[in-house]
Tab-separated table of C-alpha atoms and ligand atoms in Angstrom:
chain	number	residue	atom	x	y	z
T	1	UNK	CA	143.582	49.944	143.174
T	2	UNK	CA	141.573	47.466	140.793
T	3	UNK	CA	139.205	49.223	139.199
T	4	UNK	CA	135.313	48.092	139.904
T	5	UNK	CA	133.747	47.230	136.350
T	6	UNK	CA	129.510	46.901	135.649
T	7	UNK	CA	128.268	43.782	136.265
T	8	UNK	CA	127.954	40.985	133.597
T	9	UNK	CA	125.042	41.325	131.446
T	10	UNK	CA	124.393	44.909	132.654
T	11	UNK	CA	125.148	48.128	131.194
T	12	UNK	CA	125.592	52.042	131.656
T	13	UNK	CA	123.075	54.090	129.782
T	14	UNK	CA	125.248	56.937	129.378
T	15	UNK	CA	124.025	60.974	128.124
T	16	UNK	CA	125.053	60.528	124.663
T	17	UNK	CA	122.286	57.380	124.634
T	18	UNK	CA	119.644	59.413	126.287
T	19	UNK	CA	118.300	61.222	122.777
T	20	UNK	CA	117.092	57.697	121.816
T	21	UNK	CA	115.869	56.433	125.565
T	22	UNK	CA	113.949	59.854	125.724
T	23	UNK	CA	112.599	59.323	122.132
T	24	UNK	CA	111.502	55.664	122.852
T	25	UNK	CA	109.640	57.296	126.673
T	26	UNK	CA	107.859	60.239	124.911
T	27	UNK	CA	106.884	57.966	122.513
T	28	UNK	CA	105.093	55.754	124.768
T	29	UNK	CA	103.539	58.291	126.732
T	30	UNK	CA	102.261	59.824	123.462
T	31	UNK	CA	100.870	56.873	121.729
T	32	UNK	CA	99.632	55.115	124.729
T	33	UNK	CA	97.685	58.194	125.897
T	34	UNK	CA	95.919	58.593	122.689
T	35	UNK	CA	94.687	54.950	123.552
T	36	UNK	CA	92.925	55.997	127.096
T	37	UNK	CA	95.969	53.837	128.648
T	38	UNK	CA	97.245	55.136	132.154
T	39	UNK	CA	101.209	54.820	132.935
T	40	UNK	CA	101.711	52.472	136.454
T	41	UNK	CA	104.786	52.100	137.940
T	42	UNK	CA	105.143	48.850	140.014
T	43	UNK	CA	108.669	47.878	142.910
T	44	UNK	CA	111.041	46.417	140.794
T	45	UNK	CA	111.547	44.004	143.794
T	46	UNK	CA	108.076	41.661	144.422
T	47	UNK	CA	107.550	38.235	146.688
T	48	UNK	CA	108.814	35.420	144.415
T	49	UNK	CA	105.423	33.364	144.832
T	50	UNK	CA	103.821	36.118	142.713
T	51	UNK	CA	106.207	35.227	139.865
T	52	UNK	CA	105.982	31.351	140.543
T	53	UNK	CA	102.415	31.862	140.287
T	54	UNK	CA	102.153	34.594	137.726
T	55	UNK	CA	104.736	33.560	135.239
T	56	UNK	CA	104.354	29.663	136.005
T	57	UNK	CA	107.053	27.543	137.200
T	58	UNK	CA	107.512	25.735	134.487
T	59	UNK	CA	109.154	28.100	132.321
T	60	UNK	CA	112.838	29.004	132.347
T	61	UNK	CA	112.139	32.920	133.789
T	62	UNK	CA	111.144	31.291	136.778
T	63	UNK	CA	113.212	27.849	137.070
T	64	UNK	CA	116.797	29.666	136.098
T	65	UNK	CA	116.301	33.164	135.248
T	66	UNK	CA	115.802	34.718	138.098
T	67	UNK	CA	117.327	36.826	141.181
T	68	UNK	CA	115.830	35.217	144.047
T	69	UNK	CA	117.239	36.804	147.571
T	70	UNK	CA	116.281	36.176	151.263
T	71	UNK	CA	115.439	39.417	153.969
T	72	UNK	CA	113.868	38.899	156.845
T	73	UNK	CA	113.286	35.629	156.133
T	74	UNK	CA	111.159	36.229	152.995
T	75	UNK	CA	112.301	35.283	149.614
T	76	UNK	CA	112.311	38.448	147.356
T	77	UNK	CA	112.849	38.510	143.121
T	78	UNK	CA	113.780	41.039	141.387
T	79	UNK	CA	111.022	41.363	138.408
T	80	UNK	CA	111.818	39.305	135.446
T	81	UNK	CA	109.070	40.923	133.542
T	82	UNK	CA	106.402	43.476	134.833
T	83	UNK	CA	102.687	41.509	133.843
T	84	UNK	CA	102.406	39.882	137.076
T	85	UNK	CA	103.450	43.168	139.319
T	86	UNK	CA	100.911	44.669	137.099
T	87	UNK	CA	98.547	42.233	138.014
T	88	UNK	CA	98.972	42.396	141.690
T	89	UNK	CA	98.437	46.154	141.555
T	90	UNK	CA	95.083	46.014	139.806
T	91	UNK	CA	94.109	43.317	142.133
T	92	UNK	CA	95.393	45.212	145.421
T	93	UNK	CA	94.050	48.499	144.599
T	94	UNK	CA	90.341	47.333	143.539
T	95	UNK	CA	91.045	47.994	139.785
T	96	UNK	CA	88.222	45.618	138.671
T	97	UNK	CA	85.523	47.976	140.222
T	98	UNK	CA	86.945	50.395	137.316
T	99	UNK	CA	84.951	50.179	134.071
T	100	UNK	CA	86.508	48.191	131.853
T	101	UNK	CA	88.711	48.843	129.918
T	102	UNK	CA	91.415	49.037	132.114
T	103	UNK	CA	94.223	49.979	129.995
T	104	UNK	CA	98.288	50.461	131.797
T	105	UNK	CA	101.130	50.614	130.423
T	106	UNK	CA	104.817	50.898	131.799
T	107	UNK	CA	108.225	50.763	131.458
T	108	UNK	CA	111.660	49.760	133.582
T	109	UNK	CA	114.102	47.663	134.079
T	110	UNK	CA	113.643	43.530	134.572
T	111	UNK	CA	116.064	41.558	135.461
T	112	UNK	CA	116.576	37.713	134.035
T	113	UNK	CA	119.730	35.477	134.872
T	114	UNK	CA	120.506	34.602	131.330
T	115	UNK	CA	123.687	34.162	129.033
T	116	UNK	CA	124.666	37.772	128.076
T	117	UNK	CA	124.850	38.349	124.318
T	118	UNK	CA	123.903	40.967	121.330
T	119	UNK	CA	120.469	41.727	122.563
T	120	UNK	CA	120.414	39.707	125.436
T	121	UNK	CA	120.854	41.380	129.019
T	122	UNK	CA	120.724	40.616	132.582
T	123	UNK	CA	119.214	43.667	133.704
T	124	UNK	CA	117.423	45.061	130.298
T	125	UNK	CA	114.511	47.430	130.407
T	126	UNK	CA	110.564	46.825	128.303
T	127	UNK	CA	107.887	48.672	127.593
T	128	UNK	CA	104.546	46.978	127.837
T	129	UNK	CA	100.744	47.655	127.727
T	130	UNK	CA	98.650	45.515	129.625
T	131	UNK	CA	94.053	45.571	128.666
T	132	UNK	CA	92.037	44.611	131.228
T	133	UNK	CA	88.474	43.280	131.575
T	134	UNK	CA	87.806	42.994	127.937
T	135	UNK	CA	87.415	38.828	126.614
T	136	UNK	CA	86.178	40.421	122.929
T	137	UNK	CA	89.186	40.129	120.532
T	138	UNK	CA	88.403	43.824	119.645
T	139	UNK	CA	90.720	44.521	123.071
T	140	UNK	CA	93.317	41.624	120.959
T	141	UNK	CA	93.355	43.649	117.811
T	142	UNK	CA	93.643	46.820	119.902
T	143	UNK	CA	96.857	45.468	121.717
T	144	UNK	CA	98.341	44.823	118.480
T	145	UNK	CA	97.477	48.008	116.843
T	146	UNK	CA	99.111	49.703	119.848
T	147	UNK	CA	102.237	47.662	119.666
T	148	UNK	CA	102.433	48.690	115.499
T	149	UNK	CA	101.647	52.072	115.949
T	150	UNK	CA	103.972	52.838	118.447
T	151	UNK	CA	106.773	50.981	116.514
T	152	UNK	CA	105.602	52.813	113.390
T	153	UNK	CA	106.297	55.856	115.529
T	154	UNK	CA	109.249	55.168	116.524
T	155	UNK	CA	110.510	55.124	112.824
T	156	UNK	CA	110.952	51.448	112.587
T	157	UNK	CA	109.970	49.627	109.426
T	158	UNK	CA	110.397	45.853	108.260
T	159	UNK	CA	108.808	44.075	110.838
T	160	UNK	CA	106.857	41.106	111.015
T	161	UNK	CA	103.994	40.292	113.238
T	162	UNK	CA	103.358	36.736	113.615
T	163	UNK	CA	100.361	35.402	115.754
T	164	UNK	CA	98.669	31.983	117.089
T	165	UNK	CA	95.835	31.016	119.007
T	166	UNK	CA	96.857	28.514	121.836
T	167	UNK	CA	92.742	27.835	122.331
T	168	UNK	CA	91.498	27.656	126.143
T	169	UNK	CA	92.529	25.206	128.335
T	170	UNK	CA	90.128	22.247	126.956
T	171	UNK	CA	90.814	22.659	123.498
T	172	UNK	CA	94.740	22.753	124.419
T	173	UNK	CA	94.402	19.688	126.513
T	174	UNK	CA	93.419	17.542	123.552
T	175	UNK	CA	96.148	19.012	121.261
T	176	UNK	CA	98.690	18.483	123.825
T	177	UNK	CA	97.793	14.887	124.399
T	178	UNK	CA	98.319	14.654	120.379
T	179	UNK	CA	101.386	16.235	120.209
T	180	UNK	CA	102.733	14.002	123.349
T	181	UNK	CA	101.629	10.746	121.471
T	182	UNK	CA	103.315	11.772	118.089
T	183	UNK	CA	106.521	12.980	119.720
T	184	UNK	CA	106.992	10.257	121.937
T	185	UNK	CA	109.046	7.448	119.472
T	186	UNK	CA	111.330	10.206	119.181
T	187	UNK	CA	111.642	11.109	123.229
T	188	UNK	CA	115.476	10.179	123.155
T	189	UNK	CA	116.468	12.372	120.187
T	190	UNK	CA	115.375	15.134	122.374
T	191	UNK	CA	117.625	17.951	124.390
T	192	UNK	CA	117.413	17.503	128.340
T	193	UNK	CA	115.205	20.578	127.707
T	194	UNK	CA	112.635	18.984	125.680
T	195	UNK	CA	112.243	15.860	128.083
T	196	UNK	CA	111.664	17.643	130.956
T	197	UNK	CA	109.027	19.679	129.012
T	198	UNK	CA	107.558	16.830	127.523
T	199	UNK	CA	105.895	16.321	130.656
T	200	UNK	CA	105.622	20.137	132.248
T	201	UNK	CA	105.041	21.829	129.655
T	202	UNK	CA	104.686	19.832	125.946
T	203	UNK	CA	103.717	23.224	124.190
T	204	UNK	CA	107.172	24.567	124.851
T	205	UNK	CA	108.673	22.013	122.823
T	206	UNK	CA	107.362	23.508	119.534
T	207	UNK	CA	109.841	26.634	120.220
T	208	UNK	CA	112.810	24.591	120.870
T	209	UNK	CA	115.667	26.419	119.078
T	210	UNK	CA	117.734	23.279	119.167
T	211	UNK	CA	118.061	21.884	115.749
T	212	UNK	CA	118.191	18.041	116.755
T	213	UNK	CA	114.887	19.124	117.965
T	214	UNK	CA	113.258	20.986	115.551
T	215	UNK	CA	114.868	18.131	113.035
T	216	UNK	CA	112.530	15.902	114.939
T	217	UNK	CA	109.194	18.579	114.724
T	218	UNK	CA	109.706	19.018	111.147
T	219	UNK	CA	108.812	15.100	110.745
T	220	UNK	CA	105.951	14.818	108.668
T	221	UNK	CA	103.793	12.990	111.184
T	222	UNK	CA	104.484	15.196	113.947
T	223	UNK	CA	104.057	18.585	111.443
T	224	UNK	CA	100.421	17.225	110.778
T	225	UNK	CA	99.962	17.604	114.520
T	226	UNK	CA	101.282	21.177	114.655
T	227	UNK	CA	99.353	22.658	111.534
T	228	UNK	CA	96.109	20.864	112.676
T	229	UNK	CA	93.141	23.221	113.223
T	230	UNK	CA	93.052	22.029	117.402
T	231	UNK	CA	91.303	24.568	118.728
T	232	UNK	CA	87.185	24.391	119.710
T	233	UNK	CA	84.622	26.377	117.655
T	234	UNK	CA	84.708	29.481	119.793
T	235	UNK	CA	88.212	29.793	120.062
T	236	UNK	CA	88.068	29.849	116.419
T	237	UNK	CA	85.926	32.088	115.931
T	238	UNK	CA	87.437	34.544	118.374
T	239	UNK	CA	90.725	34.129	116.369
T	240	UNK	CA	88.846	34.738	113.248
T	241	UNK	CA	86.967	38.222	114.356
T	242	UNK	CA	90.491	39.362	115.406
T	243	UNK	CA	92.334	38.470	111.959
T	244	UNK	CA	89.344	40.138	110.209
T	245	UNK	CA	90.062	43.094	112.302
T	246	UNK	CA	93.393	43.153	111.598
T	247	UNK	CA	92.896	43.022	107.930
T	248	UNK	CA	90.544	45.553	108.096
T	249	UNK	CA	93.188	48.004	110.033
T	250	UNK	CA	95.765	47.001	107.259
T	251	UNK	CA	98.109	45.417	109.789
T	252	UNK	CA	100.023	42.782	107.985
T	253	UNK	CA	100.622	39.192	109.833
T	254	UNK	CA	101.699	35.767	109.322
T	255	UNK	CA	100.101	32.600	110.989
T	256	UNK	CA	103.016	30.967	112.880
T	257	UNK	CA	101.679	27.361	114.265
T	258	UNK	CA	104.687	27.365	115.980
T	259	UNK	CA	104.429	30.535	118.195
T	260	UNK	CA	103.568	29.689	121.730
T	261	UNK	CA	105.432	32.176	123.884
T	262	UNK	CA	108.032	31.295	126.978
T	263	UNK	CA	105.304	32.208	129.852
T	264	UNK	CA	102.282	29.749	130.996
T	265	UNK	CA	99.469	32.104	130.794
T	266	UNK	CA	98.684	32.872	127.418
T	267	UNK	CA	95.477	31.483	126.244
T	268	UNK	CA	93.505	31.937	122.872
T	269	UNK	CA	95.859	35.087	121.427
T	270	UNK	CA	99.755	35.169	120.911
T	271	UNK	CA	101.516	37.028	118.793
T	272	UNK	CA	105.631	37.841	118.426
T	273	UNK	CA	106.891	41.034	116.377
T	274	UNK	CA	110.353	40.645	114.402
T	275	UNK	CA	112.628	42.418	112.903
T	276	UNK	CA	114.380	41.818	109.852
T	277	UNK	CA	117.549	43.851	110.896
T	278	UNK	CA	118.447	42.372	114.112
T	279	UNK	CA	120.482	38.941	114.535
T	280	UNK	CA	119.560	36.305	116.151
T	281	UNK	CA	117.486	37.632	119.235
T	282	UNK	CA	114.956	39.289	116.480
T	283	UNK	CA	112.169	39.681	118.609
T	284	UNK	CA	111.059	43.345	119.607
T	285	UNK	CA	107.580	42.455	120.950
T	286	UNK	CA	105.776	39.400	122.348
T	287	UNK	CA	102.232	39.552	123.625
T	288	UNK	CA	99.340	37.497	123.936
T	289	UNK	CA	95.688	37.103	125.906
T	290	UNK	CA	96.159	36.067	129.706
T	291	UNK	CA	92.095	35.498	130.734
T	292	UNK	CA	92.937	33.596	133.832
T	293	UNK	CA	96.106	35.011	135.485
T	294	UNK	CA	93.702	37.893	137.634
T	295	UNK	CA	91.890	34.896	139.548
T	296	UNK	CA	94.954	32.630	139.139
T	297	UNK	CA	97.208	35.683	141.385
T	298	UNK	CA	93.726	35.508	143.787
T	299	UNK	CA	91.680	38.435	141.538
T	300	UNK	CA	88.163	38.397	140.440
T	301	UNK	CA	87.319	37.229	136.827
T	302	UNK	CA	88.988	39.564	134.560
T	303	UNK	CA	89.852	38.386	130.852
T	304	UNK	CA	92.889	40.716	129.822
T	305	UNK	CA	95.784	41.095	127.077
T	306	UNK	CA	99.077	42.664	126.663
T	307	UNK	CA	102.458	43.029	125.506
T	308	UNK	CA	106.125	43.652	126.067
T	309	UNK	CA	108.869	45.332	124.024
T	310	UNK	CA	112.608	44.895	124.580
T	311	UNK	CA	113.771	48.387	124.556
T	312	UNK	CA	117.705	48.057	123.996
T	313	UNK	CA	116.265	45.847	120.823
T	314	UNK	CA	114.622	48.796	119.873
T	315	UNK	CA	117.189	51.246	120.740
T	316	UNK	CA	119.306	49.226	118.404
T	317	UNK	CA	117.104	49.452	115.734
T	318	UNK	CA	116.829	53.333	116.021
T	319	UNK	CA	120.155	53.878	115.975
T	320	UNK	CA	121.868	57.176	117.228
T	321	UNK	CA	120.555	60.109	117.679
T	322	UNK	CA	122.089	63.478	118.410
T	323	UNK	CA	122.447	65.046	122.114
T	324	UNK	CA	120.920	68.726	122.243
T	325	UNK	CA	123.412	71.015	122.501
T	326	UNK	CA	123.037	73.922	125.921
T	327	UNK	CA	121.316	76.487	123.937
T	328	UNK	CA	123.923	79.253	125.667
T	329	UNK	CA	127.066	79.974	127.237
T	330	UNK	CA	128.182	82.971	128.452
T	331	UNK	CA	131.562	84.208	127.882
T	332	UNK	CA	132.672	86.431	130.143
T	333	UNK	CA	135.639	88.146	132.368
T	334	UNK	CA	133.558	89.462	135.124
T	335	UNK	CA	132.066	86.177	136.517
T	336	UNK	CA	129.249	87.995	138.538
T	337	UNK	CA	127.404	88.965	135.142
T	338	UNK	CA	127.827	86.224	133.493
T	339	UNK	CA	126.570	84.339	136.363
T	340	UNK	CA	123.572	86.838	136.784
T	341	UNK	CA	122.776	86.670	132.913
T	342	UNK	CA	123.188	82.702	132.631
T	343	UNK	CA	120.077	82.807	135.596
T	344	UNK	CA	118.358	85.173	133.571
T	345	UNK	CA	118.209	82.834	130.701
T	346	UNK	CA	117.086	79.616	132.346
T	347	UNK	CA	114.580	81.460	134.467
T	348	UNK	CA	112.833	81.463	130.868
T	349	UNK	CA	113.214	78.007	129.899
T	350	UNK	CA	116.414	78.150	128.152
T	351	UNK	CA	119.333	76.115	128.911
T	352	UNK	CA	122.373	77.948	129.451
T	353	UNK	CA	125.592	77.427	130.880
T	354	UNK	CA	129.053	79.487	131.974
T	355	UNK	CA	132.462	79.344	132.856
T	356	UNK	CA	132.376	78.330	136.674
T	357	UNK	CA	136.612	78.529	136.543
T	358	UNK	CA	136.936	82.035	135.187
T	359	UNK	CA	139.231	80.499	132.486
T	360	UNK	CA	140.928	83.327	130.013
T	361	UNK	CA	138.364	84.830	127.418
T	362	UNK	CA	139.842	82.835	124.381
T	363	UNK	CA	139.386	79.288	126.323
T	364	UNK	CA	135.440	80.087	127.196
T	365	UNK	CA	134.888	80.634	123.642
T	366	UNK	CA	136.641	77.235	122.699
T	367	UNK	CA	134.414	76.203	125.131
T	368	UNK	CA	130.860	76.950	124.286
T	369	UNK	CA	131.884	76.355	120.483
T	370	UNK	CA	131.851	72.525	122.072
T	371	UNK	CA	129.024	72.503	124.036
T	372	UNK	CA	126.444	75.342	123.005
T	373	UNK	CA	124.570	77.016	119.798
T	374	UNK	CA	125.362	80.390	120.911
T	375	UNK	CA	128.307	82.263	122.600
T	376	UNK	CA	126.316	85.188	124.789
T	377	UNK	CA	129.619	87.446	125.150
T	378	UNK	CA	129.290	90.311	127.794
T	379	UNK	CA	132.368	91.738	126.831
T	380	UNK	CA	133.217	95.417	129.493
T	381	UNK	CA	131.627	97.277	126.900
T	382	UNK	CA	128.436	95.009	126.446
T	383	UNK	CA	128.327	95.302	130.084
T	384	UNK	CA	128.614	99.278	130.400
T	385	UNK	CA	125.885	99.672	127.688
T	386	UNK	CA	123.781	97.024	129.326
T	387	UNK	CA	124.049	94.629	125.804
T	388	UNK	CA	124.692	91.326	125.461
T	389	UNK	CA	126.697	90.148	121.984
T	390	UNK	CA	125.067	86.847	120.744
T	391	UNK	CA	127.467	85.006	118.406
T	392	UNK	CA	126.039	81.543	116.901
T	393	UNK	CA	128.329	78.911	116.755
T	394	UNK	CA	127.375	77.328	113.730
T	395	UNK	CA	127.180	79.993	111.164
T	396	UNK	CA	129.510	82.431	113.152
T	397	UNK	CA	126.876	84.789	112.349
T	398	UNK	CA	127.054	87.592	115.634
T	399	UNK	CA	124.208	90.635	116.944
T	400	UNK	CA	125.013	93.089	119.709
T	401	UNK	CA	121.460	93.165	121.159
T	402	UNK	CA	119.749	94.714	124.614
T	403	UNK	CA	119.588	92.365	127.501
T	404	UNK	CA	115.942	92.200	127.238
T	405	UNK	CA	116.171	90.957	123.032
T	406	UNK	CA	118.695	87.910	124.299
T	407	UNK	CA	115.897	85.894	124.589
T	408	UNK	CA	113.703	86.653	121.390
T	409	UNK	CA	117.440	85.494	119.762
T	410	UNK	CA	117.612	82.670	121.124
T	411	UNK	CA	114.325	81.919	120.691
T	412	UNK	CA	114.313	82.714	117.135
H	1	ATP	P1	113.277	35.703	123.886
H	1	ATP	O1	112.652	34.604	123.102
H	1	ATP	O2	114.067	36.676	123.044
H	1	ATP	O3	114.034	35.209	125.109
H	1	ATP	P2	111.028	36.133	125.586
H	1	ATP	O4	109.952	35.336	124.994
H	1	ATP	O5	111.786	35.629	126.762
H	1	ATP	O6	112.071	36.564	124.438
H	1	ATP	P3	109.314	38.135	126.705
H	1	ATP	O7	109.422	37.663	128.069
H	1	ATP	O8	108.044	37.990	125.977
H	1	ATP	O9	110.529	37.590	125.834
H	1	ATP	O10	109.739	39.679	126.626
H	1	ATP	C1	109.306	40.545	125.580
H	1	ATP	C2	110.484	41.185	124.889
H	1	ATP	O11	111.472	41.607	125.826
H	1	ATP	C3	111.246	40.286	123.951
H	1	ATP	O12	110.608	40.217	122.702
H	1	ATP	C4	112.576	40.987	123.855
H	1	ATP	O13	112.514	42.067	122.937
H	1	ATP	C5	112.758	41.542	125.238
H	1	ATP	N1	113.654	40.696	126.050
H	1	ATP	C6	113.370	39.541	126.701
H	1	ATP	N2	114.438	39.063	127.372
H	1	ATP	C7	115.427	39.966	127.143
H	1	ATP	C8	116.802	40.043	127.578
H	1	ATP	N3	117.335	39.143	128.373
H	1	ATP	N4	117.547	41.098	127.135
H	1	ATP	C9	117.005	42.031	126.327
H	1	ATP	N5	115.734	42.008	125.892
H	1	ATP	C10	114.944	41.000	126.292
H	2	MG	MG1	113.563	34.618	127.066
């Protein structure tokens, strides 16, 4: 019979990648926590008006990427990123009436209809951090220092943070009006993609990765436009308190006029991390301020801020990482000890493991040299004196101990 393969764009995460998966978890729970931030965990599946809404149909998440299905008559999406479930639980469950700062952070799977390749997934997993009720950029320079910290702990170096300011809807609304005017002679050199943005969404043009396109934004004219100072004085000035904030932390970052994110709520902040050792999709972290999406999604007032990390990026940045071996395995004839001793052993926390197909003496040792750090041997006369012989597998090093020492050897 034909043999059932994994989906396009999807992939097992098998044991031998768990080291690094578990790494890149504890991690998060352990530099998040020292933050104050709380873990949530939202349905993978929500209504699709929350990501129309949320995410903003103009963007390509929402007008290709995603897996829209029908039950009962309502049309369900599997998440294509997790800020807008996250919204919708603070809102539901009253999260405002919390003193600010609200600080969550998750991880999981999302799930985005896009063209598989190195770094790119279908179903792909981030981890994120999302700051609510705070409009100072202290809560800005906070995000970013939790997003370098965590990478920092994660052993990854040679990254670049790059960050904007997109200004507040009025400032915006003059740049964009610019930006159409300057761009406009030019209108037909531009891919489908551009000319329907050009309308929805002009912003989006500046990260067109098209290079009849950016041919067109490099003109001088239209690069005046771009490196303008647009925004209004406050928005400046919020931009400027974070940088000096960042400075003072020591994070290094690079202006990048041209960083204005794939999703329709940023305002004021925006920032990208890269790597230098990945290809193409270099991005391990994209974040930005979102002070209107909480009363956009039908919340009270809340400013907030956040970020998301591709996690197979980073996985592929860490590289591998060895499983942990079953710290025992008892090798014995008389399958009754060996099964009473193995319990014994991981009653106290210790992994252990035996021969469940009474296999000849010779192959359980072959055995646990493969899979464990010590051979436990109960041997008849280990048994009759009430011993237990602990060989270790690596040096070949072997004690004939009492029962009750197995432990302090292992443990040792
Ligand atoms: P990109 O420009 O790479 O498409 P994006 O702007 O769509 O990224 P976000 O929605 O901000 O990305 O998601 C944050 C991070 O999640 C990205 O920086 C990236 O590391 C990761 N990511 C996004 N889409 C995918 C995908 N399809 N497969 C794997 N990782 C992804
Ligand atoms: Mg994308």
């Amino acid at each position: 019979m034909a043999i059932i393969k994994v989906q396009k764009g999807t992939k097992d995460i098998l044991p031998q990648d768990m080291p690094v998966w578990h790494f890149m978890e504890d991690t998060a729970r352990k530099i998040f926590s020292e933050y104050g931030a709380k873990e949530i965990r939202t349905p993978i599946f929500e209504a699709t008006e929350l990501f129309a809404r949320g995410v903003g149909d103009t963007t390509d998440i929402v007008n290709k990427e995603m897996y829209t299905f029908e039950k009962s008559e309502r049309s369900l999406t599997l998440r294509p990123e997790n800020t807008a479930g996250v919204v919708r639980a603070f809102i539901e469950n009253g999260m405002h009436r919390l003193s600010a700062p609200v600080k969550l952070w998750y991880k999981g799977p999302m799930f985005r209809y896009e063209r598989p390749q190195a770094g790119r997934q279908r179903q792909f997993h981030q981890v994120g951090i999302e700051v609510f009720g705070i409009k100072q950029p202290t809560a800005d320079a906070e995000v970013i220092l939790m997003a370098v910290n965590y990478l920092k702990a994660l052993g990854l170096n040679d990254l670049t943070v790059e960050l904007n300011s997109l200004g507040c809807p009025e400032c915006r609304e003059v740049f964009k009006t610019k930006l159409k005017e300057v761009i406009k002679p030019y209108l037909q050199d531009l891919c489908p993609d551009c000319q329907a943005r050009y309308e929805k969404n002009p912003l989006r043009l500046l990260d067109c990765k098209v290079e009849e396109c950016k041919a067109v934004y490099a003109k001088p004219e239209i690069q005046e436009v771009i490196q303008s100072d647009f925004i209004c004085e406050e928005c400046a000035e919020h931009f400027n308190e974070l940088k000096s904030y960042l400075d003072a932390l020591g994070i290094n970052y690079s202006i990048n006029k041209l960083l204005v994110r794939g999703l329709d709520y940023y305002n004021r902040t925006v920032f990208e991390i890269k790597s230098n050792n990945l290809g193409s999709q270099n991005a391990v972290c994209g974040g930005g301020r979102y002070d209107s999406l909480v009363r956009n999604l039908g919340g009270e007032d809340t400013p907030a801020v956040g970020f998301a990390m591709g996690m197979e990026r980073l996985a592929s940045l860490i590289g591998n990482k060895e499983e942990e071996k079953t710290a025992g395995f008892v090798v014995s004839n008389n399958t009754l000890e060996a099964v009473k001793l193995t319990e014994e052993i991981r009653k106290a926390g210790i992994s252990c493991e035996f021969d469940l197909t009474n296999k000849k003496f010779v192959k359980q040792l072959e055995k646990a040299s493969k899979v464990a750090k010590y051979a436990l041997i109960l041997g008849e006369d280990e048994i009759a004196k009430n011993q237990v012989t602990v060989k270790n597998l690596d040096t070949s090093e072997q004690v004939t101990v009492t029962r009750e020492k197995v432990l302090e050897v292992l443990n040792s």
